[in-house]
Amino acid sequence: MTARLIDGTAVAARIRGQVAAAVQARVAAGRARPGLATVLVGDNPASQVYVRNKQKACAEVGIESFGHDLPKTATQAEVEALVTRLNADPRVNGILVQLPLPDGLDEERVLNAISLEKDVDGFGPVNIGRLSMKGRKPTFVPCTPAGCIVLLEEAGATFKGANAVVLGRSNIVGLPAAMLLLHRDCTVTICHSRTKDLPAVCREADILIAAVGRAEMVKRDWVKPGALVIDVGINRIPDATKKSGSRLVGDVAFDEVKEVAGAITPVPGGVGPMTIAMLLQNTLRGAELADAR
Ligand code: NDP
C-alpha cells in the first residue's frame, strides 16, 4: 500500500471528545445543556438505526436528545406542526428530520419549516443558498460534506488551485461537498450519471470525492498518482466468507486504489463516523448561537 490511510474513526473520536469537553464546560458554567430533537416518521428500519445511533452519540457527549417518532400515516400538517413546536422549544438547539420521509410527505416543505438557527443538518434553503454563494457563510454546513473537508485537512490537502472532482450531485453530499471545495479555491468538476468518460475526468483530480452509491466503481486507473481520495459510498455486497453473508464497501475499489492514491479513506471507518461527529459539533454550535441571542 502506498496511500496513507485517513482514519475517520480516530478523527471523529477526537471531535466527539472536544464536543464533550465543551458541553461539560458549558454546564459547569451554568449554561444550558445543548439539545437535539430527532424527528422520525414511519418505520424504515435503516432510518430507525440512524436515529438511534445519533441519540446514542448525543448521550455520550452530554447532549440531551428529544426523540419524536411519528407513524407513517402522519400528515404533512402534523409533521410541520411538530417542527414548529420544536422551533419554539428553548431546550432544542438542533432539529434533525430523518430523511427520506415516507411517500406523500413533501420533504422540501418540512425542511423549510426548520428555523435557520436550528437547522443542524444544513439542508434548509437559507443554509444551502448561502453555501452556494460567493462570500456568504451558512449558519450550518451539511454534516457528511463537512466531514469530508475535515478528513482532507487531516490528510494535508492543499486546496488552493487544486483540481477537485466530486462524483455525485445529490443535495445531501455531492452538491454541498462541491461548494465547500469551491469556497476553498479548488477548481471543481461535478460528475453525475450523464458525465462522459468519467475515468478521464477523475484522472485529472488532485482531490477526488466519490459519492455515487455504486460499489467499488472507482478503479486504480481512474486515479492520479498521489491524489487524495475520499470515499463516501456505503454499499453492501455479497461475501460468502462473512457470517452475515455480506460486507460493506465504498464507491472506490479500495484494494487497488490504495496502491496509487496519496491518501484514502476506508469503508467502513472513513467518512461514516465523521457524519455524526459533525452533527454533534453543529448542535453545540446551535447552543452557542442561542446563548448569543
Ligand atoms: P444519491 O443516490 O442521492 O446520488 C447519487 C449521485 O451519484 C447522483 O448524482 C447520480 O447522478 C450519481 N451517479 C449514480 N450512478 C452513477 C454513475 N454510474 N456514474 C456517475 N454518477 C453516478 O446518493 P447520495 O448522495 O445520497 O449517497 C451517495 C453514497 O454515499 C451512497 O452510497 C450513500 O449510502 C452514501 N452516504 C454516506 C454517508 C455517510 O455518512 N458516509 C451519508 C450519506 C450518503 P444523477 O444525479 O445523474 O442521478
CSV table of C-alpha atoms and ligand atoms in Angstrom, one decimal, residues 50 144 167-174 191-195 198 210-214 217 231-235 251 271-273 275, ligand 1:
chain,number,residue,atom,x,y,z
A,50,TYR,CA,-29.5,6.0,12.1
A,144,THR,CA,-21.3,14.5,5.6
A,167,LEU,CA,-18.7,12.1,-8.2
A,168,GLY,CA,-22.4,12.7,-7.4
A,169,ARG,CA,-24.6,15.7,-7.3
A,170,SER,CA,-27.1,14.9,-4.5
A,171,ASN,CA,-28.4,17.6,-2.3
A,172,ILE,CA,-27.0,15.9,0.8
A,173,VAL,CA,-23.5,15.0,-0.3
A,174,GLY,CA,-22.3,15.8,-3.8
A,191,CYS,CA,-19.9,14.5,-12.2
A,192,HIS,CA,-23.1,12.6,-12.4
A,193,SER,CA,-24.8,9.8,-14.3
A,194,ARG,CA,-24.7,11.7,-17.6
A,195,THR,CA,-21.0,12.6,-17.4
A,198,LEU,CA,-15.8,9.5,-16.1
A,210,ALA,CA,-16.8,9.7,-4.5
A,211,ALA,CA,-20.5,9.8,-3.5
A,212,VAL,CA,-22.5,7.8,-6.1
A,213,GLY,CA,-23.6,4.7,-4.2
A,214,ARG,CA,-22.1,2.3,-6.8
A,217,MET,CA,-16.8,1.9,-9.1
A,231,ASP,CA,-14.9,7.6,-0.3
A,232,VAL,CA,-18.4,8.5,0.9
A,233,GLY,CA,-20.2,5.5,-0.5
A,234,ILE,CA,-21.7,2.8,1.7
A,235,ASN,CA,-22.7,-0.3,-0.3
A,251,ASP,CA,-17.6,3.6,-4.2
A,271,VAL,CA,-16.5,9.3,6.2
A,272,GLY,CA,-19.2,7.4,8.1
A,273,PRO,CA,-18.1,8.2,11.7
A,275,THR,CA,-21.1,12.5,9.8
B,1,NDP,P1,-27.9,9.7,-4.4
B,1,NDP,O1,-28.4,8.4,-5.0
B,1,NDP,O2,-28.8,10.7,-4.0
B,1,NDP,O3,-26.9,10.4,-5.5
B,1,NDP,C1,-26.0,9.6,-6.3
B,1,NDP,C2,-25.3,10.5,-7.3
B,1,NDP,O4,-24.4,9.7,-8.0
B,1,NDP,C3,-26.3,11.2,-8.3
B,1,NDP,O5,-25.9,12.5,-8.5
B,1,NDP,C4,-26.1,10.3,-9.5
B,1,NDP,O6,-26.2,11.0,-10.8
B,1,NDP,C5,-24.7,9.9,-9.4
B,1,NDP,N1,-24.4,8.6,-10.1
B,1,NDP,C6,-25.1,7.4,-9.9
B,1,NDP,N2,-24.6,6.5,-10.6
B,1,NDP,C7,-23.6,7.0,-11.4
B,1,NDP,C8,-22.7,6.5,-12.3
B,1,NDP,N3,-22.7,5.2,-12.7
B,1,NDP,N4,-21.8,7.4,-12.8
B,1,NDP,C9,-21.7,8.7,-12.4
B,1,NDP,N5,-22.6,9.2,-11.5
B,1,NDP,C10,-23.5,8.3,-11.0
B,1,NDP,O7,-26.8,9.3,-3.3
B,1,NDP,P2,-26.3,10.1,-2.0
B,1,NDP,O8,-25.5,11.3,-2.5
B,1,NDP,O9,-27.4,10.2,-1.0
B,1,NDP,O10,-25.3,9.0,-1.4
B,1,NDP,C11,-24.2,8.5,-2.2
B,1,NDP,C12,-23.5,7.4,-1.4
B,1,NDP,O11,-23.0,7.9,-0.2
B,1,NDP,C13,-24.4,6.3,-1.1
B,1,NDP,O12,-23.6,5.1,-1.1
B,1,NDP,C14,-24.8,6.5,0.4
B,1,NDP,O13,-25.1,5.4,1.1
B,1,NDP,C15,-23.5,7.2,0.9
B,1,NDP,N6,-23.7,8.1,2.0
B,1,NDP,C16,-22.9,8.0,3.1
B,1,NDP,C17,-23.0,8.8,4.1
B,1,NDP,C18,-22.0,8.7,5.2
B,1,NDP,O14,-22.3,9.2,6.3
B,1,NDP,N7,-20.8,8.1,5.0
B,1,NDP,C19,-24.1,9.9,4.2
B,1,NDP,C20,-24.9,10.0,3.0
B,1,NDP,C21,-24.7,9.1,2.0
B,1,NDP,P3,-27.6,11.7,-11.2
B,1,NDP,O15,-27.7,12.9,-10.4
B,1,NDP,O16,-27.4,12.0,-12.7
B,1,NDP,O17,-28.7,10.7,-10.9
